[in-house]
Amino acid sequence: EAGVVQSPRYKIIEKKQPVAFWCNPISGHNTLYWYLQNLGQGPELLIRYENEEAVDDSQLPKDRFSAERLKGVDSTLKIQPAELGDSAVYLCASSFTGPKETQYFGPGTRLLVL
Amino acid sequence: AQKVTQAQTEISVVEKEDVTLDCVYETRDTTYYLFWYKQPPSGELVFLIRRNSFDEQNEISGRYSWNFQKSTSSFNFTITASQVVDSAVYFCALRTSGSRLTFGEGTQLTVNP
């Protein structure tokens, strides 16, 4: 069974430029998450989708970050404009909602803003 | 509020040594789930184990074992006879109501040959 797929794996941009990350979850998983991981720290949730609905986006900096999951499968996370402090790893995870829910993570996109 | 503390930032051992990674959590919820993930240099978080708050039975999986003690709010992870391939960052995480995972800061384990 294929795991969570993310692209690109690496991205280098100049500040003020836009950037987008794509995630394809594990087949059948209805819940999708975007996490931000700074160097030397644990991941922090940015947004959680259940199917097409964003049910937890309280940690998403909405002035520059946006996300969508139009058909309840793939998702895109966008930053516009990027700032130096956005340099980090952006992780996508998916799960099937329930008491025994376990989140499975993709390889992440490593972003460097110059 | 939920909190996970992994006091050991870095651990270095020699191959075949046993090593224990500590995890202490805080929550007021009575129903919660604890997790361990491994993050090798490739960057992907690999799920290792899930334990719910009502099951304090310790678990062993090959060289890995987990000790869950509600009395001390701890969920420690032991690797027996460590190998170089065990070198990675290990994260402990907590989930209470809803699906948000709260991660610790991680412990960098280096196993030297």
XYZ file of C-alpha atoms in Angstrom:
227
model
C 0.000 0.000 0.000
C 1.369 3.402 -0.968
C 2.110 5.844 1.817
C 1.493 9.563 1.978
C 3.036 11.268 -1.039
C 4.338 14.824 -0.958
C 5.932 17.026 -3.559
C 8.241 18.689 -4.038
C 10.713 17.235 -1.552
C 12.838 20.377 -1.573
C 12.121 23.957 -2.526
C 14.327 27.027 -2.505
C 12.724 30.404 -3.131
C 13.438 34.053 -2.500
C 11.451 35.918 0.092
C 8.185 37.456 -1.057
C 7.747 34.724 -3.665
C 4.764 32.340 -3.543
C 5.198 28.608 -2.966
C 2.861 25.619 -2.972
C 3.114 22.118 -1.557
C 1.075 19.122 -2.624
C -0.018 16.073 -0.648
C -1.726 12.838 -1.641
C -2.925 10.873 1.404
C -3.127 7.132 1.906
C -6.040 5.706 -0.056
C -9.210 5.591 2.038
C -8.018 8.038 4.687
C -10.634 10.730 5.201
C -8.569 13.009 7.453
C -5.580 14.997 6.250
C -3.181 17.156 8.263
C -0.536 19.722 7.491
C 2.214 20.158 10.072
C 5.113 22.566 10.330
C 8.397 21.302 11.739
C 11.145 23.746 12.646
C 14.690 22.515 13.063
C 15.190 20.659 16.328
C 11.518 20.709 17.248
C 8.499 18.467 17.037
C 5.844 18.998 14.371
C 3.070 21.504 15.040
C -0.355 21.286 13.462
C -1.270 23.922 10.896
C -4.594 22.587 9.639
C -6.719 19.458 9.745
C -9.275 18.389 7.147
C -12.041 15.866 7.544
C -12.986 15.094 3.977
C -13.281 18.528 2.304
C -13.909 20.494 5.500
C -11.177 22.280 7.443
C -12.153 21.384 11.015
C -9.103 22.772 12.817
C -7.215 25.691 11.277
C -6.632 27.710 14.436
C -2.852 27.489 14.040
C -2.752 28.478 10.378
C -1.380 32.026 9.792
C -4.200 33.048 7.511
C -2.624 36.296 6.363
C -0.142 34.421 4.200
C -1.019 30.731 4.385
C -3.914 29.012 2.648
C -4.883 25.419 2.059
C -7.459 23.502 0.121
C -8.725 19.966 -0.254
C -11.327 20.358 -2.952
C -12.359 16.763 -3.621
C -11.568 15.355 -0.205
C -8.425 13.600 -1.386
C -5.366 15.613 -2.454
C -4.485 18.830 -0.688
C -2.405 21.897 -1.455
C -0.792 24.223 1.074
C 0.245 27.668 -0.198
C 2.341 30.471 1.218
C 2.120 33.897 -0.357
C 4.321 35.809 0.137
C 6.999 33.676 1.782
C 9.123 35.121 4.570
C 12.550 34.087 5.831
C 10.973 32.603 8.955
C 8.924 30.181 6.867
C 12.015 28.062 6.231
C 11.093 24.699 7.732
C 9.832 21.234 6.861
C 6.159 20.968 5.930
C 4.738 17.558 6.737
C 1.509 16.048 5.515
C -0.199 13.218 7.376
C -3.387 11.243 6.909
C -5.584 8.972 8.987
C -8.960 7.306 9.181
C -10.976 9.069 11.883
C -11.864 6.938 14.898
C -10.828 5.964 18.451
C -7.854 4.009 17.196
C -6.843 6.722 14.777
C -3.176 6.776 13.854
C -1.606 9.460 11.711
C 0.787 8.364 8.994
C 3.229 10.927 7.686
C 4.732 11.713 4.333
C 8.408 12.510 3.737
C 7.856 16.247 4.003
C 8.826 19.247 1.898
C 11.926 21.072 3.046
C 11.519 24.799 2.294
C 14.365 27.291 2.286
C 13.501 30.964 1.895
C 16.440 33.189 0.947
C -3.637 22.100 27.843
C -1.585 19.143 26.746
C 2.163 18.888 27.022
C 4.805 16.288 26.207
C 8.306 16.514 27.632
C 11.291 14.591 26.331
C 14.040 15.722 28.655
C 16.828 13.951 26.784
C 17.814 16.092 23.832
C 20.601 13.793 22.638
C 21.740 10.292 23.556
C 24.818 8.565 22.227
C 25.448 4.846 22.760
C 27.670 2.147 21.361
C 26.110 -0.605 19.287
C 24.546 -3.465 21.307
C 23.932 -1.254 24.322
C 20.384 -0.930 25.645
C 18.937 2.589 25.655
C 15.790 4.092 27.167
C 14.110 7.219 25.849
C 11.998 9.072 28.387
C 8.614 10.679 27.785
C 6.487 12.516 30.342
C 3.073 13.884 29.434
C 0.503 16.222 30.932
C -3.234 16.169 30.331
C -6.422 16.532 32.331
C -8.330 14.224 30.036
C -9.037 10.704 31.234
C -9.112 9.310 27.708
C -6.010 9.878 25.671
C -3.592 8.155 23.350
C 0.189 8.090 23.387
C 2.431 7.516 20.405
C 6.056 7.064 19.497
C 7.395 8.032 16.081
C 10.856 7.598 14.580
C 12.318 10.228 12.235
C 15.401 9.000 10.387
C 17.630 11.402 8.443
C 15.361 10.995 5.400
C 12.796 13.059 7.295
C 9.706 10.863 7.241
C 8.003 10.267 10.585
C 7.545 6.523 11.025
C 4.813 5.308 13.368
C 6.046 2.861 16.016
C 3.294 2.404 18.585
C -0.042 3.694 19.893
C -1.211 3.135 23.455
C -4.536 4.239 24.960
C -4.929 5.504 28.518
C -6.909 2.481 29.659
C -4.276 -0.044 28.677
C -1.234 0.044 30.926
C 0.068 -3.278 29.741
C 3.635 -2.960 28.581
C 4.410 -3.998 25.036
C 7.358 -5.642 23.375
C 8.003 -5.753 19.655
C 11.292 -7.348 18.758
C 14.049 -5.185 20.208
C 11.573 -2.437 21.104
C 9.609 -2.235 24.342
C 7.393 0.394 25.894
C 6.660 1.060 29.577
C 3.448 2.996 30.245
C 2.914 4.196 33.821
C -0.110 6.406 34.490
C 0.991 6.994 38.084
C 4.017 8.922 36.846
C 2.516 10.072 33.513
C 5.331 8.421 31.648
C 5.570 6.406 28.446
C 9.184 5.333 28.076
C 10.702 3.543 25.112
C 13.561 1.032 25.362
C 15.671 -0.307 22.532
C 17.505 -3.488 23.427
C 20.804 -4.318 21.754
C 20.837 -1.080 19.763
C 21.993 -1.039 16.148
C 23.402 1.705 13.947
C 20.144 1.718 11.966
C 18.343 2.831 15.130
C 20.035 6.230 14.841
C 17.242 8.772 14.396
C 15.176 11.373 16.203
C 12.421 9.800 18.273
C 9.248 11.700 19.111
C 6.683 10.982 21.773
C 3.215 12.391 21.097
C -0.125 12.755 22.877
C -3.648 12.902 21.480
C -6.663 13.739 23.613
C -10.089 14.823 22.389
C -10.130 15.611 18.732
C -7.310 14.556 16.516
C -4.572 17.062 17.261
C -1.259 15.448 18.119
C 0.986 17.227 20.615
C 4.609 16.261 20.085
C 7.585 16.447 22.392
C 10.798 18.119 21.280
C 12.321 14.806 20.274
C 15.399 12.851 21.342
C 18.302 12.466 18.913
C 19.666 8.947 19.295
C 23.069 8.161 17.838
C 24.249 4.566 17.845
C 27.964 4.283 17.149
C 29.537 1.146 15.700
